[in-house]
Each structure stands twice: as structure tokens, then as C-alpha cells.
């Protein structure tokens, strides 16, 4: 398995949103990127602020382009802020290094990433992991 | 009705993709933008090239930001190429002025736009119109 | 009520500037954005520095795109500077996360934002709130 | 007289919009820039598309930065498209070289520019000239 499919992307989004609804999260926005960091699918729930695509995308994009989930990027930002700032620069400002950016793996290989924004960063990551698991894939948050 | 909803966006995408499948179109990518030009939903079918988000977005973004569907933008580009090129510049290069960028209207007001890419521009527009109609809204291509 | 109107924007600007004059604030610059973050109206008073449009815009733009008023953005910047820096990056550097970026709400929904710059951030926010109230709308600073 | 004032900017905008209303133009968006190309005032009428600030700004910005009104820029674009395209590039894509970008002069010196978009380019310019004249200034379209 090498590419994230439309069907997997739909399952990830639907389960992530259902998880948020079940747990009382604020309205979520969910992006699914492929292994090249390109957008496969996205959905922004009613009530989410208009700029949420960019934030969700930034979480997932950093994860897949660096091969580091959001938690690892955050740790690096906490310990060496200028490094993550510089990394962000080389990606045109498109990286948001916090939890909620979750790598998607199959057979031990990264096949994409999910980015979620709307609630706390940890809750965003929880919803992403639930979606990825429902698609039969492995999430690394 | 003033904002394009998640439910409408899902209907638009699903119907547009089904239309493409019924008519034998190539794999499509469909974006739904709100009245401010912000991404509400997107889906790229399996087999579509990785850069299709940007093309679909460019068709819909130009439509909503200018209040002109893709066909009108193309006509202007044909008659005054430097004008549409300059307009594109003020929007950061994010405008793709061809059919397949379709305004979504409700009660006579623009509430968003749909951008589709993958087959011919005219077929892209046809799939968008089918999706918009299925959501009970009015498309202007 | 779903869109911020020209008449409301005029009232917001005129009242904000009058508030500044009454309280002896420095020359102010006031922008009014719609619910999609697009400029509806702007006025820069005589004596204000030439770059004030970008600052006023940055305060209002961050508020509406994130659904967070300037005070909340500032709190997040104080506690997690790299996060707000990264968020700014995904919006092309167009976010100024301090008070003076005030959400405009009607019937509990965000319909736009006001950004003011020229005096202290708190005084800027005070002028914005006065303008928003005069237009019969609710401000969240 | 060296700087365009708030009072002049208000007169320009109000008269331009009234001219459009009197003549049955579509909803207009009007920007007033100072002699340095910086935004002094802007107003977008209800019903105008959300992206109209960028287009109005592009008309006025090109005029003041080049010292050429929109009609002269258009003539150059018609005769030497790659030149205006290149000029646009050095200004970051922010120039829209068509009528509706009108220089504002006082005592033979350029003190700013007005940019209008919404109707035909010629009608946009006509509304700008009416506004500039009402402010006791000289327009060059």
C-alpha cells in the first residue's frame, strides 16, 4: 500500500468529526495530505473560523514534509525555537509545529498526514488518531 | 440561507464525482469555497495528479473573489489577456480563469463557489453544476 | 443580519474616530473587514504614519480568520510564541496578534472584525468597541 | 498642499459613489492612496464582490507608483505587454493597468491616486474624476 485513498480519506474525516462530536469538542477542520504533502481531502465543520484550512494544513504539512509528528515538532520548537522558525521559512511559512499534525503509516511507511484544528491541540490529535485507526492505518501523533 | 454548510458541501462533492463517473470523465478534484473564498471542503479522486488542489482552488477562488464565473473570466482573458494576468497578480497568482469555476447562489446572493478540475473545462463545469443543483442551490458557470 | 453593511462600516469608523478625538488619542487608522476577512472600509486620520493600513488590517484579519480577538491571540503569543509565529506564517505574515483586533458579532455569529492602530493597543480596542456598539452590533475584544 | 487629507478622501469616495448611483453603475469599490502609494481610505459598496479591494488598489497603486494614469498604462500594455508584465513583477504583482486608476494632483504635483472597480473601466474612471473634482483637486485619468 503506497497511496492514501479517497475511501480512507473519507473514513478519516468522518470518524474524526464523529469523535469530536461524541466528546464535545469545538467545531473541527480536518485535512488529509498524501505522501507528497498534497491535499487529498478537507472538511471544515459549520461554526469553525474561516482560516482553519491554513492551520490544519500547516499541522499536517509540517508532519509529512519533515517526517515528524506535531508533538515532536513542538518539542523541538520548545527547545530550539529559531530552528523550527528557520525550518518554517524554507517551507514558505506553511508549517504549524504543534499536536494535531499526525503522520499516517501503513506497513511501516509514511503514506500521508492528517491535520486537525479547532479544539485544544491534544484533542485535535486525539480526533486524528481515531480517524486514522478507523481507516485501518497507523497514526503517529 | 447565508452560509454554505458542511452538508451542502458534501452533497456538491458527492454528486459532482458521481456525475463524472456516470459520464466517464477522468478522475476529478472538487473544492467548495465559502462566500469569503475560504476552503469549506475538498476531495481529490484516486488517480488525479497531486497538484489538482491548486487548480481546483484557483478556478473557484477567482469566481468568488471577482463575482465572475470561469466562463466570464475566460472571455475577459481572451479579449484582454494582460488585465486577467494583472488581476491574478493582485490575488497572489491564485486565480485560474477558465470554466470549472462556478458561483454558488442562494436567494440571488453568492454564498460560495465550486472549482473542479480533471477533465475538459466544460465537463468540469457540468459536474459542478450537477452538484450545486443537487444541494438545492443555483450554479452560475 | 448576515453581512456587515456599508452603513454599519461608516458608523463604526466615524464613532471610533470620534471616540479617539474625545479621549485625546493619537491619530487612528480603522479598518472594517467582512466575515471572510476582506476589506469593507478603511480610514487613516491625518497625522497617522503611512504604514498604518497594514497594522490595522493585521489586527482585524487575525481576529476574523482565527475567530479569536486580539486579546486572546496576545495571550497565546505570550504563552507559546512559536505557535502564533507559525500561524502568522500560514496567513502570509498578515496577522498582528494584539488588542485592537475586535470581532464583530450579530445574533451570536461573527460577521466581521475591526482593526484599529495608532494609540495604545488597549485604547485602540476601546475605540473599536465604541464604534461597533454604535452600529448596533456586538464587539468581542 | 502636499498631502491628501481625510476630508478630501471622504469627499472623493462619497462623490464617486453618488456618481455611480446617479448613473446606474454597478456597486463600486473606491480606494484613495496618498503620494507614497499608501492607503488613506477605502469603501466597498454592498453587493460588490469580496475581492474588489485588491483590484481597486491595483489600479491606484500602479498610477501613483509609475506616475501614469490607468489609460496610459493600458496603452503601454496594449503595445508592449511584456513591459507592463515586468513592471508589475517589480511591484510584487500589485499593479492593474487599466482605466479606473486616476492620479490626483494639486498645484501641478501628484498627491495621490484613486482606484475604482465595479463597472466598466471607463465608468470607473468617470466616477473617480467626479470625486476628485468635488474635493477641489485635479484628476488625470
Coordinates of C-alpha atoms in Angstrom, one line a residue:
Chain A
X1 CA 0.0 0.0 0.0
X2 CA 1.6 3.2 -1.1
X3 CA -1.1 5.9 -1.5
X4 CA -3.8 7.1 0.7
X5 CA -7.1 6.5 -1.0
X6 CA -10.2 8.6 -1.3
X7 CA -12.1 6.0 0.7
X8 CA -9.5 6.1 3.5
X9 CA -9.6 9.9 3.5
X10 CA -13.4 9.9 3.8
X11 CA -13.2 7.5 6.7
X12 CA -10.5 9.5 8.5
X13 CA -12.5 12.7 8.2
X14 CA -15.9 11.2 9.1
X15 CA -14.5 9.4 12.2
X16 CA -12.5 12.3 13.4
X17 CA -15.6 14.6 13.2
X18 CA -17.7 12.0 14.9
X19 CA -15.1 11.7 17.7
X20 CA -15.2 15.4 18.2
X21 CA -19.0 15.4 18.3
X22 CA -19.0 12.5 20.8
X23 CA -16.5 14.2 23.1
X24 CA -18.0 17.7 22.9
X25 CA -15.0 19.3 21.0
X26 CA -15.5 22.6 19.3
X27 CA -16.1 22.5 15.5
X28 CA -13.2 20.9 13.8
X29 CA -11.4 21.3 10.5
X30 CA -9.7 18.2 9.1
X31 CA -7.2 17.9 6.2
X32 CA -5.7 14.7 4.8
X33 CA -2.5 15.0 2.8
X34 CA -0.8 12.3 0.7
X35 CA 2.8 11.2 1.0
X36 CA 4.0 14.2 -1.1
X37 CA 2.2 16.7 1.2
X38 CA -0.5 17.4 -1.3
X39 CA -4.1 17.8 -0.3
X40 CA -6.3 14.7 -0.7
X41 CA -9.3 15.8 1.2
X42 CA -10.6 18.5 3.6
X43 CA -13.7 19.4 5.5
X44 CA -14.4 22.4 7.8
X45 CA -17.4 22.0 10.1
X46 CA -20.1 24.6 10.4
X47 CA -19.1 27.2 13.1
X48 CA -15.3 26.9 12.5
X49 CA -13.5 30.1 11.7
X50 CA -12.8 30.7 8.0
X51 CA -9.0 30.5 8.3
X52 CA -8.9 27.0 9.7
X53 CA -7.9 25.3 6.4
X54 CA -4.5 27.0 6.6
X55 CA -3.9 26.0 10.3
X56 CA -5.0 22.4 9.7
X57 CA -2.9 22.2 6.6
X58 CA 0.1 23.7 8.4
X59 CA 0.0 20.9 11.0
X60 CA -0.2 18.1 8.5
X61 CA 2.2 19.6 6.1
X62 CA 5.0 20.0 8.6
X63 CA 4.4 16.4 9.7
X64 CA 4.7 14.9 6.3
X65 CA 7.5 17.1 4.9
X66 CA 9.7 16.6 8.0
X67 CA 8.6 13.1 8.9
X68 CA 7.9 14.4 12.4
X69 CA 4.5 14.4 14.1
X70 CA 3.3 17.6 15.7
X71 CA 4.4 16.6 19.2
X72 CA 8.0 16.1 18.0
X73 CA 7.9 19.4 16.2
X74 CA 6.6 21.1 19.3
X75 CA 9.3 19.6 21.4
X76 CA 11.9 20.9 19.0
X77 CA 10.3 24.4 19.0
X78 CA 10.3 24.5 22.8
X79 CA 14.0 23.6 22.9
X80 CA 15.2 25.4 19.9
X81 CA 12.7 27.9 18.6
X82 CA 14.9 29.5 16.0
X83 CA 15.4 26.1 14.3
X84 CA 11.7 25.5 13.8
X85 CA 11.3 29.1 12.7
X86 CA 14.0 28.6 10.1
X87 CA 12.5 25.3 9.0
X88 CA 9.2 27.0 8.6
X89 CA 10.9 29.6 6.5
X90 CA 12.3 27.1 4.0
X91 CA 8.7 25.7 3.6
X92 CA 7.3 29.2 2.8
X93 CA 5.8 29.7 6.3
X94 CA 3.5 26.7 5.8
X95 CA 4.4 24.7 8.9
X96 CA 2.5 24.8 12.3
X97 CA 4.6 22.8 14.7
X98 CA 2.0 21.6 17.4
X99 CA 0.0 18.5 18.1
X100 CA -2.8 17.8 15.7
X101 CA -0.4 17.1 12.9
X102 CA -0.4 13.3 12.8
X103 CA 1.6 11.0 10.5
X104 CA -0.3 8.2 8.7
X105 CA 1.6 5.0 8.3
X106 CA 1.0 1.7 6.5
X107 CA 3.4 -1.2 6.6
X108 CA 5.8 1.0 8.4
X109 CA 5.9 3.7 5.7
X110 CA 4.5 7.2 5.9
X111 CA 1.7 7.4 3.3
X112 CA 0.4 10.8 4.4
X113 CA -0.6 13.0 7.3
X114 CA -3.8 14.3 9.0
X115 CA -4.1 17.9 10.4
X116 CA -6.8 18.9 12.7
X117 CA -7.6 22.3 14.3
X118 CA -10.5 23.7 16.4
X119 CA -10.2 22.4 19.9
X120 CA -7.0 22.1 22.1
X121 CA -4.0 20.7 20.3
X122 CA -4.2 17.4 22.2
X123 CA -7.9 17.0 21.5
X124 CA -7.2 17.7 17.8
X125 CA -4.6 14.9 17.8
X126 CA -7.0 12.5 19.6
X127 CA -9.6 13.0 16.9
X128 CA -7.0 12.5 14.2
X129 CA -5.8 9.2 15.7
X130 CA -9.3 7.9 15.9
X131 CA -9.9 8.7 12.3
X132 CA -6.7 7.1 11.1
X133 CA -7.4 3.9 13.2
X134 CA -10.9 3.6 11.7
X135 CA -9.3 3.6 8.2
X136 CA -7.1 0.6 9.2
X137 CA -4.0 2.7 9.2
X138 CA -1.5 3.6 11.9
X139 CA -1.3 7.1 13.3
X140 CA 1.8 8.7 14.9
X141 CA 1.0 11.9 16.8
Chain B
X1 CA -29.7 30.8 3.8
X2 CA -26.4 32.7 4.1
X3 CA -23.5 30.3 4.5
X4 CA -22.7 27.2 2.6
X5 CA -23.0 24.3 5.0
X6 CA -21.0 21.2 5.5
X7 CA -24.0 19.2 4.4
X8 CA -24.3 21.2 1.2
X9 CA -20.6 20.9 0.5
X10 CA -20.8 17.1 0.9
X11 CA -23.7 16.9 -1.5
X12 CA -22.0 19.0 -4.0
X13 CA -18.8 16.9 -4.0
X14 CA -20.6 13.5 -4.0
X15 CA -22.9 14.5 -6.8
X16 CA -20.1 16.1 -8.9
X17 CA -18.0 12.9 -8.5
X18 CA -20.9 10.7 -9.3
X19 CA -21.7 12.8 -12.4
X20 CA -18.1 12.4 -13.5
X21 CA -18.3 8.6 -13.0
X22 CA -21.6 8.3 -14.9
X23 CA -20.3 10.2 -17.8
X24 CA -16.9 8.6 -18.0
X25 CA -14.9 11.7 -17.0
X26 CA -11.3 11.4 -15.9
X27 CA -10.7 11.5 -12.1
X28 CA -11.9 14.8 -10.7
X29 CA -10.8 17.1 -7.9
X30 CA -13.6 19.3 -6.3
X31 CA -13.2 22.2 -4.0
X32 CA -16.1 24.1 -2.3
X33 CA -15.3 27.6 -1.1
X34 CA -17.5 29.9 1.1
X35 CA -18.6 33.4 0.3
X36 CA -15.2 34.7 1.5
X37 CA -13.2 32.4 -0.7
X38 CA -12.2 30.1 2.1
X39 CA -12.0 26.4 1.8
X40 CA -15.0 24.6 3.1
X41 CA -14.4 21.1 1.6
X42 CA -12.2 19.3 -0.9
X43 CA -11.8 15.9 -2.4
X44 CA -9.3 14.6 -4.9
X45 CA -10.2 11.3 -6.5
X46 CA -7.8 8.4 -6.8
X47 CA -5.8 8.8 -10.0
X48 CA -5.8 12.6 -10.1
X49 CA -2.5 14.3 -10.2
X50 CA -1.1 15.7 -6.9
X51 CA -1.3 19.4 -7.9
X52 CA -5.0 19.3 -8.6
X53 CA -6.0 21.1 -5.3
X54 CA -4.3 24.3 -6.5
X55 CA -6.0 24.2 -9.9
X56 CA -9.5 23.5 -8.5
X57 CA -9.0 26.2 -5.9
X58 CA -7.8 28.7 -8.5
X59 CA -11.0 28.2 -10.5
X60 CA -13.3 28.7 -7.5
X61 CA -11.3 31.4 -5.9
X62 CA -11.3 33.7 -8.9
X63 CA -15.0 33.2 -9.3
X64 CA -15.9 34.2 -5.8
X65 CA -13.4 37.0 -5.3
X66 CA -14.4 38.7 -8.6
X67 CA -18.0 37.7 -8.6
X68 CA -17.4 36.3 -12.1
X69 CA -17.8 32.6 -13.1
X70 CA -15.0 30.9 -15.0
X71 CA -16.6 31.4 -18.4
X72 CA -16.7 35.2 -17.9
X73 CA -13.1 35.3 -16.7
X74 CA -12.1 33.3 -19.7
X75 CA -13.8 35.7 -22.1
X76 CA -12.0 38.6 -20.4
X77 CA -8.7 36.8 -20.6
X78 CA -9.3 36.1 -24.3
X79 CA -10.1 39.7 -25.1
X80 CA -7.7 41.5 -22.7
X81 CA -5.0 39.0 -21.5
X82 CA -2.9 41.5 -19.6
X83 CA -5.9 42.5 -17.5
X84 CA -6.6 39.0 -16.2
X85 CA -2.9 38.5 -15.7
X86 CA -2.7 41.6 -13.6
X87 CA -5.8 40.7 -11.6
X88 CA -4.2 37.3 -11.0
X89 CA -1.2 39.2 -9.6
X90 CA -3.2 41.1 -7.0
X91 CA -4.6 37.8 -5.8
X92 CA -1.1 36.3 -5.4
X93 CA -1.3 34.2 -8.5
X94 CA -4.2 32.2 -7.1
X95 CA -6.7 32.7 -10.0
X96 CA -7.3 30.2 -12.8
X97 CA -9.7 31.9 -15.3
X98 CA -11.4 29.0 -17.1
X99 CA -14.7 27.1 -16.9
X100 CA -15.0 24.8 -14.0
X101 CA -15.1 27.8 -11.5
X102 CA -18.8 28.0 -10.8
X103 CA -20.5 30.5 -8.5
X104 CA -23.0 29.2 -5.9
X105 CA -26.0 31.4 -5.3
X106 CA -28.9 31.2 -2.9
X107 CA -31.7 33.7 -2.9
X108 CA -29.9 35.7 -5.6
X109 CA -26.7 36.1 -3.5
X110 CA -23.3 34.5 -3.9
X111 CA -22.7 32.2 -1.0
X112 CA -19.6 30.4 -2.4
X113 CA -18.0 28.8 -5.4
X114 CA -17.1 25.3 -6.6
X115 CA -14.0 24.6 -8.6
X116 CA -13.5 21.3 -10.5
X117 CA -10.5 20.1 -12.5
X118 CA -9.6 16.8 -14.1
X119 CA -11.5 16.6 -17.4
X120 CA -12.2 19.2 -20.0
X121 CA -13.0 22.6 -18.6
X122 CA -16.6 22.3 -19.9
X123 CA -17.0 18.9 -18.4
X124 CA -15.6 20.1 -15.1
X125 CA -18.2 22.9 -15.1
X126 CA -21.0 20.4 -15.9
X127 CA -20.1 18.3 -12.9
X128 CA -20.0 21.3 -10.7
X129 CA -23.5 22.4 -11.9
X130 CA -24.9 19.0 -11.2
X131 CA -23.5 19.0 -7.7
X132 CA -24.8 22.5 -6.9
X133 CA -28.3 21.7 -8.2
X134 CA -28.4 18.5 -6.0
X135 CA -27.7 20.7 -3.0
X136 CA -30.8 22.8 -3.8
X137 CA -28.6 25.8 -4.8
X138 CA -28.1 27.7 -8.0
X139 CA -24.9 27.5 -10.0
X140 CA -23.6 30.2 -12.4
X141 CA -20.9 28.7 -14.6
Chain C
X1 CA -28.3 40.0 9.7
X2 CA -25.5 38.3 7.9
X3 CA -23.2 40.8 6.2
X4 CA -21.6 43.8 7.6
X5 CA -23.0 46.7 5.6
X6 CA -21.6 49.9 4.2
X7 CA -23.7 51.9 6.6
X8 CA -22.5 49.9 9.6
X9 CA -18.9 50.3 8.5
X10 CA -19.3 54.0 8.2
X11 CA -20.8 54.2 11.7
X12 CA -18.1 52.1 13.2
X13 CA -15.3 54.2 11.6
X14 CA -16.9 57.6 12.5
X15 CA -17.7 56.6 16.1
X16 CA -14.3 55.1 16.6
X17 CA -12.5 58.2 15.4
X18 CA -14.8 60.5 17.4
X19 CA -14.1 58.4 20.5
X20 CA -10.4 58.8 19.9
X21 CA -10.8 62.6 19.5
X22 CA -12.9 62.9 22.7
X23 CA -10.4 61.0 24.7
X24 CA -7.3 62.6 23.2
X25 CA -6.0 59.5 21.5
X26 CA -3.3 59.9 18.8
X27 CA -4.5 59.8 15.2
X28 CA -6.1 56.5 14.5
X29 CA -6.5 54.2 11.5
X30 CA -9.5 52.0 11.4
X31 CA -10.3 49.0 9.1
X32 CA -13.5 47.1 8.9
X33 CA -13.4 43.6 7.4
X34 CA -16.3 41.3 6.5
X35 CA -16.8 37.7 7.7
X36 CA -14.4 36.4 5.1
X37 CA -11.6 38.8 6.2
X38 CA -12.0 41.1 3.1
X39 CA -11.7 44.9 3.4
X40 CA -15.1 46.6 3.6
X41 CA -13.9 50.1 4.7
X42 CA -10.8 51.9 5.9
X43 CA -9.8 55.4 7.0
X44 CA -6.5 56.7 8.2
X45 CA -6.6 60.0 10.0
X46 CA -4.3 62.9 9.1
X47 CA -1.1 62.6 11.1
X48 CA -1.0 58.8 11.2
X49 CA 2.1 57.1 9.7
X50 CA 1.8 55.7 6.2
X51 CA 2.1 52.1 7.1
X52 CA -0.9 52.0 9.4
X53 CA -3.2 50.2 7.0
X54 CA -1.2 47.1 7.3
X55 CA -1.1 47.2 11.1
X56 CA -4.9 47.8 11.4
X57 CA -5.6 45.1 8.8
X58 CA -3.3 42.6 10.6
X59 CA -5.2 43.1 13.9
X60 CA -8.6 42.6 12.3
X61 CA -7.5 39.8 9.9
X62 CA -6.1 37.6 12.6
X63 CA -9.3 38.0 14.6
X64 CA -11.7 37.0 11.9
X65 CA -9.6 34.3 10.3
X66 CA -8.9 32.5 13.6
X67 CA -12.2 33.5 15.3
X68 CA -10.1 34.9 18.2
X69 CA -10.0 38.6 19.3
X70 CA -6.6 40.3 19.7
X71 CA -6.5 39.8 23.4
X72 CA -6.8 36.0 23.0
X73 CA -4.2 36.0 20.3
X74 CA -1.9 38.0 22.5
X75 CA -2.4 35.6 25.4
X76 CA -1.4 32.7 23.1
X77 CA 1.6 34.6 21.8
X78 CA 2.7 35.3 25.4
X79 CA 2.4 31.6 26.3
X80 CA 3.5 29.9 23.1
X81 CA 5.3 32.5 20.9
X82 CA 6.3 30.0 18.2
X83 CA 2.7 28.9 17.7
X84 CA 1.4 32.4 16.9
X85 CA 4.5 32.9 14.8
X86 CA 3.7 29.8 12.8
X87 CA 0.1 30.7 12.5
X88 CA 1.1 34.1 11.1
X89 CA 3.2 32.2 8.6
X90 CA 0.3 30.3 7.2
X91 CA -1.5 33.6 6.7
X92 CA 1.3 35.1 4.7
X93 CA 2.6 37.2 7.6
X94 CA -0.7 39.1 7.7
X95 CA -1.6 38.7 11.4
X96 CA -0.9 41.2 14.2
X97 CA -1.8 39.4 17.5
X98 CA -2.5 42.3 19.9
X99 CA -5.6 44.1 21.3
X100 CA -7.2 46.4 18.8
X101 CA -8.4 43.5 16.7
X102 CA -12.0 43.1 17.7
X103 CA -14.6 40.6 16.4
X104 CA -18.0 41.9 15.3
X105 CA -20.9 39.7 16.1
X106 CA -24.6 39.8 15.3
X107 CA -27.1 37.2 16.6
X108 CA -24.1 35.3 18.1
X109 CA -22.3 34.9 14.8
X110 CA -19.1 36.6 13.6
X111 CA -19.9 38.9 10.7
X112 CA -16.6 40.7 10.6
X113 CA -13.8 42.4 12.5
X114 CA -12.5 45.9 13.2
X115 CA -8.8 46.7 13.5
X116 CA -7.5 49.9 15.0
X117 CA -4.0 51.2 15.4
X118 CA -2.5 54.5 16.5
X119 CA -2.7 54.7 20.3
X120 CA -2.0 52.1 22.9
X121 CA -3.4 48.7 22.0
X122 CA -6.0 48.9 24.8
X123 CA -7.1 52.4 23.7
X124 CA -7.3 51.1 20.1
X125 CA -9.6 48.3 21.3
X126 CA -11.7 50.8 23.3
X127 CA -12.3 52.9 20.2
X128 CA -13.3 49.8 18.2
X129 CA -15.8 48.7 20.8
X130 CA -17.4 52.1 20.8
X131 CA -17.8 52.1 17.1
X132 CA -19.2 48.6 17.0
X133 CA -21.7 49.3 19.7
X134 CA -22.8 52.5 17.9
X135 CA -23.6 50.3 14.8
X136 CA -25.9 48.2 17.0
X137 CA -23.5 45.2 16.9
X138 CA -21.6 43.3 19.5
X139 CA -17.8 43.6 19.8
X140 CA -15.5 41.0 21.3
X141 CA -12.1 42.4 22.1
Chain D
X1 CA -0.7 71.4 -0.4
X2 CA 1.3 68.2 -0.2
X3 CA -0.8 65.5 1.4
X4 CA -4.2 64.2 0.6
X5 CA -6.4 64.8 3.7
X6 CA -9.0 62.7 5.4
X7 CA -11.6 65.2 4.5
X8 CA -10.6 65.1 0.8
X9 CA -10.6 61.4 0.8
X10 CA -14.1 61.3 2.3
X11 CA -15.4 63.7 -0.4
X12 CA -13.8 61.7 -3.2
X13 CA -15.4 58.5 -2.0
X14 CA -18.8 59.9 -1.3
X15 CA -19.0 61.8 -4.6
X16 CA -17.7 58.8 -6.6
X17 CA -20.3 56.5 -5.1
X18 CA -23.1 59.1 -5.6
X19 CA -22.0 59.5 -9.2
X20 CA -22.2 55.7 -9.7
X21 CA -25.7 55.7 -8.1
X22 CA -26.9 58.6 -10.3
X23 CA -25.7 56.9 -13.4
X24 CA -26.8 53.4 -12.6
X25 CA -23.4 51.9 -12.3
X26 CA -22.9 48.5 -10.6
X27 CA -21.8 48.6 -6.9
X28 CA -18.4 50.3 -6.7
X29 CA -15.3 49.9 -4.6
X30 CA -13.2 53.1 -4.1
X31 CA -9.7 53.4 -2.7
X32 CA -7.7 56.6 -2.1
X33 CA -3.9 56.4 -1.9
X34 CA -1.5 59.1 -0.8
X35 CA 1.6 60.3 -2.6
X36 CA 3.6 57.3 -1.4
X37 CA 1.0 54.8 -2.6
X38 CA -0.3 54.0 0.9
X39 CA -3.9 53.5 1.7
X40 CA -5.7 56.6 3.0
X41 CA -9.3 55.4 2.7
X42 CA -11.4 52.7 1.1
X43 CA -15.1 51.8 0.8
X44 CA -16.7 48.8 -0.8
X45 CA -20.4 49.2 -1.5
X46 CA -22.9 46.5 -0.6
X47 CA -23.2 43.9 -3.4
X48 CA -19.6 44.3 -4.6
X49 CA -17.6 41.1 -4.8
X50 CA -15.2 40.5 -1.8
X51 CA -12.0 40.8 -3.8
X52 CA -12.6 44.3 -5.0
X53 CA -10.2 45.9 -2.6
X54 CA -7.3 44.3 -4.4
X55 CA -8.5 45.3 -7.8
X56 CA -9.2 49.0 -6.8
X57 CA -5.9 49.1 -5.0
X58 CA -4.0 47.7 -8.0
X59 CA -5.4 50.4 -10.3
X60 CA -4.5 53.3 -8.0
X61 CA -1.2 51.8 -6.9
X62 CA 0.1 51.5 -10.4
X63 CA -0.9 55.0 -11.2
X64 CA 0.9 56.6 -8.3
X65 CA 4.0 54.4 -8.3
X66 CA 4.6 54.9 -12.0
X67 CA 3.1 58.5 -12.3
X68 CA 0.9 57.1 -15.1
X69 CA -2.9 57.1 -15.0
X70 CA -4.6 53.8 -15.9
X71 CA -5.3 54.8 -19.5
X72 CA -1.6 55.4 -20.2
X73 CA -0.7 52.1 -18.5
X74 CA -3.3 50.3 -20.7
X75 CA -1.9 51.9 -23.8
X76 CA 1.6 50.6 -22.9
X77 CA 0.2 47.1 -22.0
X78 CA -1.6 47.0 -25.5
X79 CA 1.6 48.0 -27.3
X80 CA 4.2 46.2 -25.2
X81 CA 2.5 43.6 -22.9
X82 CA 5.7 42.1 -21.6
X83 CA 6.9 45.5 -20.3
X84 CA 3.8 46.1 -18.1
X85 CA 4.0 42.5 -17.0
X86 CA 7.6 43.0 -16.0
X87 CA 6.8 46.3 -14.3
X88 CA 4.0 44.5 -12.4
X89 CA 6.6 42.0 -11.3
X90 CA 8.9 44.5 -9.7
X91 CA 5.9 45.8 -7.7
X92 CA 5.0 42.4 -6.4
X93 CA 2.1 41.8 -8.7
X94 CA 0.2 44.8 -7.3
X95 CA -0.5 46.7 -10.5
X96 CA -3.7 46.6 -12.5
X97 CA -3.0 48.7 -15.7
X98 CA -6.5 49.8 -16.9
X99 CA -8.7 52.9 -16.6
X100 CA -10.1 53.5 -13.2
X101 CA -6.7 54.3 -11.8
X102 CA -6.7 58.1 -11.6
X103 CA -3.9 60.4 -10.5
X104 CA -4.8 63.2 -8.0
X105 CA -2.9 66.4 -8.5
X106 CA -2.8 69.7 -6.7
X107 CA -0.7 72.7 -7.8
X108 CA 0.7 70.5 -10.6
X109 CA 2.0 67.9 -8.3
X110 CA 0.8 64.3 -7.7
X111 CA -0.6 64.0 -4.2
X112 CA -2.2 60.6 -4.5
X113 CA -4.4 58.4 -6.7
X114 CA -7.9 57.0 -6.7
X115 CA -8.7 53.5 -7.8
X116 CA -12.3 52.4 -8.6
X117 CA -13.6 49.0 -9.8
X118 CA -17.1 47.5 -10.3
X119 CA -18.5 48.8 -13.6
X120 CA -16.7 49.2 -16.9
X121 CA -13.2 50.6 -16.7
X122 CA -14.3 53.8 -18.3
X123 CA -17.2 54.3 -16.0
X124 CA -15.0 53.6 -13.0
X125 CA -12.7 56.4 -14.2
X126 CA -15.6 58.7 -14.7
X127 CA -16.7 58.2 -11.1
X128 CA -13.2 58.8 -9.8
X129 CA -12.8 62.1 -11.8
X130 CA -16.1 63.3 -10.3
X131 CA -14.9 62.6 -6.8
X132 CA -11.6 64.2 -7.3
X133 CA -13.2 67.3 -8.8
X134 CA -15.6 67.6 -5.9
X135 CA -12.6 67.7 -3.5
X136 CA -11.2 70.7 -5.3
X137 CA -8.4 68.7 -6.8
X138 CA -7.4 67.7 -10.3
X139 CA -7.7 64.2 -11.7
X140 CA -5.7 62.7 -14.5
X141 CA -7.3 59.5 -15.8

